[in-house]
Structures are given as structure tokens and as C-alpha cells.
Amino acid sequence: MPALDAVSVLLVEDDERMAEILRRGLGREGAQVTWASTVADGLDAAASGAHDVLVLDVTLPDDDGFELVRTLRGQGRWTPVLMLTARDELEDRVEGFEAGADDYLGKPFQFVELLARLRALVRRDRRPRDGALAIGDLALDPETHVVTRAGAAIELSAREFDLLEVLMRHRGEVLSRWQLLEEVWPRGVRHPPNVVDVYVRYLREKIDRPFGRETLTTVRSRGYRLTDDRG
């Protein structure tokens, strides 16, 4: 069976030659590919059809792919997004993840790696989800991607949401940086050594600090733990 049999891919890429190569390659793997060359067309395509995964270039004629992801996430669309671009500096990757992307692959790339990353994103998105999670007054709903604290909505990026979900599912447990990398970030990808620390800091700024709480704590030399600080 092809690697991406019946998977629907929305490809947003303005380079016609690259787009055709990807369309043919993904088609041979069984994927159904919809192609758009601008942010506007990509948003229209995302709104008009259900896709299993999005592959987005960053540099597009009318805007950048980061803005496309931000718009989709703002609309409550949580389809997995792989950014595919020559802009592969650390600050670009961080901006992509902050915008709501799930993975980032720099050009040039090996097609076999692209396939592996797409399979991982599709598998992760199709994981069975159970009901809402709660620790004290902090609540997370895996189905709707809604996070609240004391009834107030909290806006998280896709990566922050996944990190919080893992921590909540392991309530009270100390999770090492390695464990969090394995659970939240794509495997087989080189990440900055402090990426977990950076995202824990982002998360604290959103779920704890505005509420005067200290639920996401550091356990020195071991990792991180999420608890209800009200006891």
C-alpha cells in the first residue's frame, strides 16, 4: 500500500517546478494533492475542503506562510502543518512554530524525509482522543483545542497546546526534556538544545503568570512537572 494512501494534502507553493515535483511524488505515494500558489488561494482551498495535512512554503507572492498558519489557527482549523522552505534559520523555525506550524523542513531536502514527516503528522493527528482534561481550574479539550483557566480562554500555539496536553496527561509526574521532545516534537529532527526550555517558558507566560499561579514547575536536573498549586 502506498505510504500516504488516500491522504489529502494541501500544498501551497509558488514555485511551479517544485510544486509539480511534489505533486507527482506525493501522488505516487497515494496522496490526493490540492495545489495553491498564494496565501489567498491557500486559505480558500483550506476553507473549501477537508485536508489531512498542509505543506506550506514560507515565501509566497502575496504574504508569507507564517501568516497563513496564523489565520488558519485563528479560525480554529487545526490540520497539521509542515513548513517547507529555504528559510531555515533558528529564528525562522521558532517563528513558524509560534505561528502554529507542527513541523519545519528546510530546502533542499530528501523526499524520503518529507514522506516520513508527513506520515508522522497524519498519524499523530489521527490518534484517538478522550475527553477534556483538568487540573484544578486549568482545563484543556483535545477535540476543540480550547484551553481555559478559571473560565478565561487561553490562546496557545499548536506546539504549546501539544506540550500542555502531554504534561496534563502525566499530571504530577516529572517529565525529562528528552521525554517531552519524544512526545511533542517530530522524531528524527534536529532541534535546538534548549527548545523544550523555551516552550516551557512560553507556556508559563500564558497559563501561570497572568493568573498568579505556579503550576508548571522545574525539578532541578530532572525536568518539568505540572500540578495544581492549590493543593
XYZ file of N, CA and C in Angstrom:
693
model
N 0.856 -1.192 0.000
C 0.000 0.000 0.000
C 0.890 1.238 0.000
N 0.565 2.266 -0.791
C 1.370 3.484 -0.805
C 1.469 4.103 0.580
N 2.558 4.845 0.790
C 2.841 5.394 2.109
C 1.783 6.383 2.589
N 1.158 7.106 1.670
C 0.168 8.111 2.046
C -1.154 7.827 1.353
N -1.532 6.580 1.334
C -2.735 6.166 0.613
C -3.964 6.931 1.089
N -4.623 7.633 0.160
C -5.876 8.360 0.399
C -5.722 9.558 1.328
N -4.495 9.952 1.641
C -4.276 11.143 2.462
C -4.444 12.382 1.587
N -5.215 13.362 2.085
C -5.452 14.597 1.341
C -4.449 15.659 1.786
N -3.662 16.150 0.827
C -2.603 17.121 1.108
C -2.933 18.446 0.423
N -2.897 19.533 1.169
C -2.974 20.866 0.581
C -1.553 21.405 0.486
N -1.091 21.635 -0.722
C 0.257 22.133 -0.988
C 0.167 23.599 -1.408
N 0.819 24.474 -0.658
C 0.859 25.892 -1.010
C 2.304 26.245 -1.329
N 2.596 26.389 -2.612
C 3.961 26.566 -3.114
C 3.895 27.367 -4.416
N 4.620 28.495 -4.482
C 4.523 29.346 -5.666
C 5.495 28.958 -6.770
N 6.495 28.133 -6.448
C 7.438 27.662 -7.462
C 6.780 26.504 -8.227
N 6.401 26.760 -9.479
C 5.651 25.762 -10.245
C 6.443 24.471 -10.439
N 7.737 24.587 -10.661
C 8.553 23.385 -10.851
C 8.581 22.542 -9.580
N 8.818 23.187 -8.429
C 8.829 22.462 -7.168
C 7.452 21.865 -6.880
N 6.406 22.651 -7.149
C 5.053 22.159 -6.896
C 4.752 20.922 -7.729
N 5.172 20.925 -8.984
C 4.904 19.769 -9.847
C 5.676 18.538 -9.378
N 6.916 18.740 -8.941
C 7.708 17.619 -8.420
C 7.016 17.010 -7.200
N 6.550 17.877 -6.302
C 5.890 17.390 -5.090
C 4.551 16.739 -5.412
N 3.807 17.320 -6.322
C 2.511 16.735 -6.695
C 2.694 15.335 -7.265
N 3.662 15.181 -8.138
C 3.902 13.857 -8.736
C 4.408 12.866 -7.692
N 5.376 13.305 -6.884
C 5.936 12.406 -5.882
C 4.912 11.971 -4.850
N 4.135 12.912 -4.348
C 3.115 12.572 -3.357
C 2.000 11.749 -3.990
N 1.686 12.034 -5.227
C 0.671 11.246 -5.933
C 1.080 9.795 -6.076
N 2.365 9.566 -6.354
C 2.856 8.179 -6.463
C 2.739 7.447 -5.134
N 2.746 8.190 -4.030
C 2.624 7.584 -2.706
C 1.168 7.409 -2.285
N 0.240 7.770 -3.167
C -1.176 7.569 -2.885
C -1.908 8.795 -2.379
N -1.193 9.918 -2.215
C -1.825 11.127 -1.688
C -2.665 11.822 -2.755
N -3.679 12.522 -2.303
C -4.505 13.370 -3.162
C -4.093 14.809 -2.885
N -3.484 15.467 -3.868
C -2.856 16.761 -3.652
C -3.669 17.890 -4.279
N -3.969 18.907 -3.468
C -4.563 20.150 -3.950
C -3.470 21.203 -3.921
N -3.281 21.923 -5.027
C -2.181 22.886 -5.120
C -2.707 24.307 -5.135
N -2.074 25.183 -4.368
C -2.336 26.622 -4.393
C -0.988 27.332 -4.422
N -0.945 28.514 -5.037
C 0.333 29.210 -5.190
C 0.413 30.514 -4.413
N -0.659 30.897 -3.731
C -0.663 32.128 -2.944
C -1.329 31.875 -1.596
N -1.141 32.804 -0.665
C -1.793 32.699 0.638
C -3.310 32.756 0.469
N -3.784 33.681 -0.372
C -5.225 33.823 -0.577
C -5.841 32.543 -1.119
N -5.186 31.948 -2.130
C -5.709 30.703 -2.696
C -5.605 29.556 -1.702
N -4.535 29.568 -0.897
C -4.384 28.525 0.110
C -5.482 28.585 1.154
N -5.838 29.794 1.584
C -6.919 29.944 2.559
C -8.251 29.510 1.964
N -8.476 29.858 0.700
C -9.713 29.429 0.035
C -9.783 27.906 -0.048
N -8.654 27.287 -0.413
C -8.624 25.828 -0.535
C -8.831 25.166 0.819
N -8.232 25.739 1.869
C -8.389 25.174 3.217
C -9.828 25.279 3.681
N -10.508 26.359 3.285
C -11.889 26.562 3.715
C -12.871 25.698 2.940
N -12.492 25.335 1.716
C -13.442 24.627 0.850
C -13.321 23.112 0.897
N -12.295 22.594 1.561
C -12.126 21.148 1.596
C -11.444 20.679 2.860
N -11.704 19.424 3.224
C -11.067 18.837 4.404
C -9.752 18.188 3.984
N -8.663 18.615 4.597
C -7.335 18.081 4.268
C -6.736 17.421 5.510
N -5.960 16.377 5.270
C -5.312 15.670 6.375
C -4.042 16.365 6.835
N -3.376 17.076 5.916
C -2.121 17.738 6.247
C -1.873 18.855 5.231
N -1.238 19.927 5.694
C -0.895 21.054 4.833
C 0.616 21.158 4.718
N 1.105 21.399 3.496
C 2.524 21.636 3.245
C 2.639 23.048 2.691
N 3.278 23.935 3.441
C 3.285 25.348 3.094
C 4.695 25.877 2.890
N 4.887 26.612 1.804
C 6.107 27.387 1.641
C 5.985 28.628 2.512
N 7.109 29.228 2.878
C 7.064 30.442 3.681
C 6.952 31.679 2.797
N 7.809 31.763 1.775
C 7.844 32.943 0.920
C 6.860 32.784 -0.227
N 5.772 33.553 -0.175
C 4.724 33.482 -1.181
C 4.473 34.878 -1.741
N 3.878 34.984 -2.932
C 3.782 36.281 -3.613
C 2.990 37.342 -2.854
N 1.910 36.957 -2.178
C 1.027 37.950 -1.567
C 1.198 38.099 -0.057
N 1.920 37.194 0.577
C 2.165 37.253 2.023
C 3.111 36.116 2.348
N 3.323 35.806 3.621
C 4.178 34.662 3.932
C 3.353 33.537 4.562
N 3.933 32.348 4.525
C 3.245 31.173 5.034
C 2.949 31.253 6.512
N 3.768 31.998 7.265
C 3.506 32.152 8.693
C 2.136 32.792 8.916
N 1.831 33.815 8.117
C 0.545 34.493 8.267
C -0.608 33.567 7.892
N -0.379 32.704 6.895
C -1.408 31.736 6.524
C -1.720 30.816 7.700
N -0.672 30.324 8.367
C -0.885 29.439 9.519
C -1.604 30.180 10.640
N -1.171 31.400 10.915
C -1.830 32.176 11.975
C -3.319 32.341 11.687
N -3.649 32.614 10.430
C -5.054 32.800 10.069
C -5.835 31.514 10.264
N -5.273 30.385 9.827
C -5.954 29.103 9.987
C -6.180 28.785 11.461
N -5.159 28.970 12.277
C -5.305 28.676 13.705
C -6.323 29.625 14.345
N -6.325 30.870 13.892
C -7.295 31.813 14.415
C -8.724 31.454 14.054
N -8.878 30.706 12.951
C -10.201 30.237 12.526
C -10.589 28.928 13.201
N -9.705 28.418 14.052
C -9.982 27.148 14.716
C -9.703 25.935 13.866
N -8.869 26.089 12.836
C -8.502 24.962 11.968
C -7.165 24.402 12.453
N -7.179 23.121 12.861
C -6.013 22.523 13.500
C -5.391 21.410 12.671
N -5.615 21.441 11.362
C -4.963 20.481 10.470
C -3.448 20.599 10.624
N -2.721 19.477 10.721
C -1.260 19.555 10.862
C -0.611 20.306 9.704
N 0.392 21.124 10.020
C 1.070 21.961 9.036
C 2.564 21.689 9.047
N 3.097 21.396 7.861
C 4.544 21.260 7.664
C 5.015 22.450 6.842
N 5.914 23.263 7.406
C 6.507 24.372 6.674
C 7.678 23.834 5.854
N 7.688 24.179 4.577
C 8.712 23.681 3.650
C 9.356 24.888 2.993
N 10.610 25.201 3.371
C 11.175 26.469 2.920
C 12.690 26.493 3.013
N 13.279 27.412 2.245
C 14.724 27.629 2.303
C 15.105 28.489 3.506
N 14.127 29.133 4.136
C 14.391 29.961 5.316
C 14.452 29.050 6.531
N 15.663 28.559 6.822
C 15.810 27.514 7.836
C 16.668 27.951 9.006
N 16.769 29.270 9.230
C 17.496 29.751 10.399
C 16.674 29.490 11.660
N 17.330 29.491 12.796
C 16.654 29.215 14.059
C 15.470 30.144 14.273
N 15.664 31.447 14.019
C 14.574 32.392 14.262
C 13.381 32.132 13.339
N 13.647 31.636 12.115
C 12.554 31.295 11.207
C 11.783 30.087 11.722
N 12.507 29.079 12.207
C 11.831 27.894 12.724
C 10.987 28.238 13.943
N 11.549 29.060 14.834
C 10.796 29.447 16.022
C 9.549 30.232 15.619
N 9.683 31.153 14.656
C 8.516 31.924 14.209
C 7.449 31.005 13.626
N 7.890 29.987 12.854
C 6.939 29.046 12.283
C 6.182 28.266 13.350
N 6.894 27.781 14.348
C 6.239 27.037 15.421
C 5.306 27.943 16.217
N 5.742 29.179 16.464
C 4.904 30.111 17.195
C 3.637 30.465 16.424
N 3.740 30.498 15.103
C 2.566 30.794 14.271
C 1.544 29.667 14.324
N 2.014 28.462 14.676
C 1.097 27.332 14.766
C 1.476 26.150 13.912
N 2.658 26.202 13.269
C 3.102 25.066 12.467
C 3.469 23.889 13.367
N 3.390 22.681 12.806
C 3.694 21.470 13.567
C 5.083 20.921 13.270
N 5.617 21.241 12.088
C 6.935 20.741 11.704
C 7.536 21.710 10.694
N 8.847 21.560 10.463
C 9.578 22.527 9.649
C 10.676 21.767 8.907
N 10.678 21.822 7.604
C 11.679 21.127 6.794
C 12.323 22.120 5.842
N 13.642 22.247 5.936
C 14.353 23.208 5.103
C 14.683 22.658 3.730
N 14.703 23.538 2.743
C 15.142 23.193 1.398
C 16.643 23.445 1.295
N 17.378 22.601 0.541
C 16.910 21.380 -0.139
C 16.665 20.262 0.873
N 15.867 19.282 0.459
C 15.515 18.193 1.358
C 15.466 16.892 0.570
N 15.489 15.785 1.308
C 15.334 14.472 0.700
C 13.853 14.104 0.735
N 13.327 13.624 -0.385
C 11.901 13.325 -0.463
C 11.491 12.275 0.559
N 12.362 11.319 0.838
C 12.036 10.270 1.802
C 11.827 10.864 3.190
N 12.569 11.942 3.516
C 12.369 12.589 4.810
C 11.042 13.330 4.838
N 10.686 13.976 3.743
C 9.386 14.639 3.662
C 8.262 13.635 3.902
N 8.347 12.477 3.271
C 7.322 11.451 3.451
C 7.238 11.010 4.910
N 8.391 10.806 5.534
C 8.401 10.351 6.925
C 7.745 11.379 7.837
N 8.028 12.636 7.599
C 7.443 13.679 8.437
C 5.940 13.791 8.219
N 5.497 13.673 6.970
C 4.061 13.739 6.695
C 3.336 12.555 7.326
N 3.910 11.363 7.224
C 3.286 10.195 7.865
C 3.160 10.406 9.363
N 4.223 10.959 9.983
C 4.189 11.184 11.432
C 3.106 12.184 11.804
N 2.962 13.245 11.030
C 1.946 14.253 11.322
C 0.542 13.683 11.178
N 0.322 12.892 10.140
C -1.001 12.306 9.921
C -1.333 11.308 11.028
N -0.349 10.479 11.411
C -0.576 9.509 12.498
C -0.928 10.217 13.785
N -0.181 11.273 14.095
C -0.412 11.982 15.348
C -1.791 12.631 15.365
N -2.197 13.196 14.229
C -3.495 13.870 14.182
C -4.646 12.886 14.285
N -4.408 11.617 13.922
C -5.477 10.620 13.946
C -5.491 9.801 15.223
N -4.642 10.155 16.195
C -4.649 9.442 17.468
C -6.010 9.553 18.137
N -6.478 8.474 18.745
C -7.733 8.581 19.488
C -7.606 9.605 20.612
N -8.614 10.437 20.769
C -8.615 11.440 21.827
C -9.750 11.142 22.797
N -9.476 11.306 24.080
C -10.567 11.157 25.023
C -11.034 12.530 25.476
N -11.792 12.587 26.536
C -12.448 13.823 26.925
C -11.517 14.902 27.434
N -12.136 15.983 27.869
C -11.394 17.139 28.350
C -10.549 16.776 29.571
N -9.423 17.466 29.716
C -8.508 17.266 30.837
C -8.611 18.469 31.759
N -8.436 18.241 33.050
C -8.498 19.344 34.012
C -7.544 19.094 35.169
N -6.836 20.143 35.548
C -6.018 20.147 36.758
C -6.377 21.428 37.489
N -7.092 21.294 38.600
C -7.579 22.482 39.275
C -8.496 23.268 38.358
N -8.218 24.562 38.188
C -9.045 25.400 37.321
C -8.484 25.535 35.915
N -7.483 24.707 35.583
C -6.906 24.680 34.234
C -7.544 23.532 33.456
N -8.140 23.830 32.303
C -8.836 22.810 31.513
C -8.373 22.854 30.062
N -8.294 21.677 29.453
C -7.880 21.541 28.061
C -8.780 20.523 27.386
N -9.324 20.878 26.224
C -10.176 19.972 25.449
C -9.446 19.578 24.176
N -9.010 18.306 24.059
C -8.270 17.864 22.873
C -9.065 17.948 21.577
N -10.377 17.862 21.662
C -11.202 17.877 20.459
C -11.361 19.280 19.890
N -11.613 20.241 20.756
C -11.878 21.603 20.291
C -10.648 22.503 20.331
N -9.559 22.002 20.933
C -8.335 22.799 21.114
C -8.602 24.058 21.927
N -9.498 23.957 22.883
C -9.804 25.080 23.773
C -9.111 24.860 25.115
N -8.419 25.890 25.583
C -7.764 25.866 26.890
C -8.313 27.030 27.709
N -8.686 26.762 28.947
C -9.176 27.817 29.832
C -8.543 27.693 31.203
N -8.487 28.795 31.909
C -8.080 28.800 33.314
C -9.030 29.723 34.065
N -9.656 29.183 35.092
C -10.647 29.930 35.868
C -11.715 30.523 34.950
N -12.028 29.797 33.897
C -13.063 30.215 32.973
C -12.606 31.151 31.875
N -11.366 31.638 31.939
C -10.840 32.548 30.926
C -10.123 31.763 29.830
N -10.413 32.097 28.571
C -9.789 31.404 27.449
C -8.315 31.780 27.341
N -7.483 30.794 26.994
C -6.049 30.999 26.806
C -5.693 30.582 25.385
N -5.071 31.476 24.644
C -4.685 31.176 23.267
C -3.275 30.598 23.238
N -3.147 29.384 22.710
C -1.857 28.710 22.618
C -1.532 28.394 21.167
N -0.240 28.365 20.861
C 0.177 27.859 19.555
C -0.014 26.343 19.537
N 0.072 25.743 18.361
C -0.110 24.293 18.246
C 0.918 23.544 19.091
N 2.167 23.996 19.083
C 3.210 23.317 19.854
C 2.972 23.487 21.350
N 2.584 24.670 21.770
C 2.287 24.897 23.186
C 1.120 24.026 23.640
N 0.105 23.901 22.785
C -1.048 23.065 23.119
C -0.621 21.616 23.319
N 0.179 21.085 22.377
C 0.632 19.698 22.491
C 1.467 19.488 23.742
N 2.319 20.450 24.057
C 3.156 20.350 25.259
C 2.289 20.330 26.512
N 1.316 21.219 26.571
C 0.431 21.254 27.738
C -0.377 19.968 27.852
N -0.844 19.439 26.723
C -1.627 18.204 26.771
C -0.800 17.059 27.349
N 0.447 16.933 26.916
C 1.307 15.864 27.433
C 1.527 16.043 28.935
N 1.809 17.246 29.361
C 2.031 17.500 30.788
C 0.778 17.195 31.607
N -0.388 17.550 31.073
C -1.629 17.295 31.802
C -1.949 15.809 31.866
N -1.634 15.085 30.817
C -1.879 13.635 30.827
C -0.935 12.923 31.794
N 0.162 13.564 32.143
C 1.124 12.999 33.105
C 1.123 13.834 34.381
N -0.047 14.204 34.827
C -0.202 15.064 35.999
C 0.659 14.595 37.175
N 1.439 15.526 37.708
C 2.246 15.240 38.880
C 3.542 14.505 38.596
N 3.718 13.998 37.369
C 4.943 13.272 37.024
C 6.020 14.246 36.554
N 7.258 13.909 36.855
C 8.381 14.687 36.345
C 8.753 14.127 34.975
N 8.662 14.960 33.953
C 8.998 14.556 32.588
C 10.300 15.230 32.180
N 11.246 14.421 31.723
C 12.539 14.966 31.321
C 12.414 15.706 29.987
N 13.414 16.496 29.670
C 13.433 17.175 28.369
C 13.377 16.154 27.243
N 14.089 15.058 27.395
C 14.099 14.019 26.355
C 12.707 13.434 26.170
N 11.999 13.161 27.267
C 10.643 12.630 27.167
C 9.713 13.604 26.448
N 9.832 14.876 26.776
C 8.975 15.875 26.145
C 9.305 16.029 24.659
N 10.586 15.972 24.324
C 10.962 16.006 22.903
C 10.333 14.839 22.151
N 10.394 13.657 22.741
C 9.846 12.457 22.099
C 8.336 12.561 21.910
N 7.647 13.136 22.879
C 6.188 13.187 22.846
C 5.648 14.325 21.987
N 6.333 15.453 21.973
C 5.761 16.671 21.402
C 6.375 17.064 20.061
N 7.667 16.843 19.902
C 8.339 17.280 18.675
C 8.534 16.110 17.722
N 8.560 16.369 16.399
C 8.754 15.294 15.418
C 10.061 14.549 15.648
N 10.014 13.252 15.502
C 11.213 12.439 15.710
C 12.139 12.535 14.501
N 13.414 12.282 14.763
C 14.391 12.278 13.681
C 14.718 13.669 13.167
N 14.387 14.699 13.955
C 14.617 16.078 13.552
C 15.575 16.722 14.541
N 16.529 17.476 14.040
C 17.455 18.179 14.932
C 16.778 19.438 15.471
N 16.733 19.543 16.794
C 16.121 20.699 17.425
C 17.169 21.450 18.227
N 17.005 22.759 18.391
C 17.915 23.484 19.288
C 17.908 22.833 20.658
N 19.059 22.749 21.324
C 19.145 22.014 22.589
C 18.224 22.555 23.676
N 17.863 23.835 23.589
C 17.026 24.420 24.644
C 15.580 24.597 24.205
N 15.149 23.906 23.148
C 13.804 24.148 22.617
C 12.721 23.830 23.643
N 12.898 22.776 24.443
C 11.902 22.442 25.459
C 11.831 23.547 26.504
N 12.985 24.033 26.959
C 13.014 25.107 27.956
C 12.311 26.355 27.425
N 12.535 26.663 26.154
C 11.921 27.847 25.548
C 10.399 27.727 25.567
N 9.882 26.562 25.183
C 8.435 26.395 25.116
C 7.797 26.256 26.494
N 8.520 25.724 27.449
C 8.015 25.723 28.824
C 7.873 27.158 29.307
N 8.844 28.003 28.968
C 8.760 29.411 29.363
C 7.558 30.084 28.695
N 7.368 29.827 27.391
C 6.198 30.377 26.694
C 4.908 29.956 27.405
N 4.843 28.677 27.761
C 3.627 28.134 28.371
C 3.367 28.777 29.732
N 4.404 28.923 30.532
C 4.240 29.561 31.839
C 3.688 30.981 31.700
N 4.168 31.691 30.669
C 3.724 33.068 30.473
C 2.242 33.147 30.138
N 1.671 32.036 29.712
C 0.265 32.044 29.316
C -0.658 31.368 30.326
N -0.204 30.264 30.936
C -1.113 29.528 31.826
C -0.909 29.846 33.299
N 0.247 30.392 33.658
C 0.542 30.634 35.075
C 0.640 32.117 35.433
N 1.562 32.816 34.813
C 1.882 34.183 35.236
C 0.664 35.117 35.258
N -0.185 35.121 34.209
C -1.329 36.056 34.248
C -2.314 35.754 35.381
N -2.250 34.541 35.924
C -3.202 34.134 36.956
C -2.566 34.067 38.344
N -1.297 34.479 38.432
C -0.603 34.427 39.706
C -0.402 33.015 40.215
N -0.173 32.075 39.302
C -0.061 30.654 39.682
C 1.348 30.126 39.399
N 1.666 28.978 39.989
C 2.941 28.290 39.754
C 2.672 26.798 39.637
N 1.972 26.419 38.567
C 1.615 25.010 38.395
C 2.623 24.249 37.545
N 3.314 24.948 36.637
C 4.325 24.314 35.796
C 5.687 24.603 36.404
N 6.252 23.593 37.067
C 7.469 23.802 37.842
C 8.648 23.028 37.272
N 9.836 23.534 37.592
C 11.079 22.876 37.184
C 11.594 22.027 38.336
N 11.928 20.784 38.040
C 12.566 19.908 39.018
C 14.035 19.821 38.629
N 14.874 20.455 39.389
C 16.278 20.617 39.020
C 16.936 19.303 38.598
N 17.605 19.348 37.448
C 18.364 18.224 36.878
C 17.482 17.066 36.412
N 16.157 17.228 36.516
C 15.279 16.124 36.122
C 14.301 16.507 35.019
N 13.674 17.679 35.096
C 12.728 18.048 34.064
C 11.639 18.963 34.563
N 10.410 18.693 34.119
C 9.285 19.575 34.422
C 8.083 18.785 34.912
N 7.250 19.453 35.729
C 6.081 18.803 36.304
C 4.933 19.802 36.347
N 3.707 19.310 36.061
C 2.518 20.143 36.126
C 1.620 19.628 37.254
N 1.305 20.503 38.200
C 0.459 20.133 39.333
C -0.535 21.261 39.608
N -1.465 21.005 40.503
C -2.404 22.036 40.959
C -1.792 22.693 42.188
N -1.383 23.963 42.063
C -0.698 24.593 43.183
C -1.644 24.988 44.316
N -2.935 24.677 44.146
C -3.859 24.960 45.236
C -3.951 23.799 46.228
N -3.155 22.712 45.900
C -3.143 21.583 46.798
C -4.088 20.479 46.425
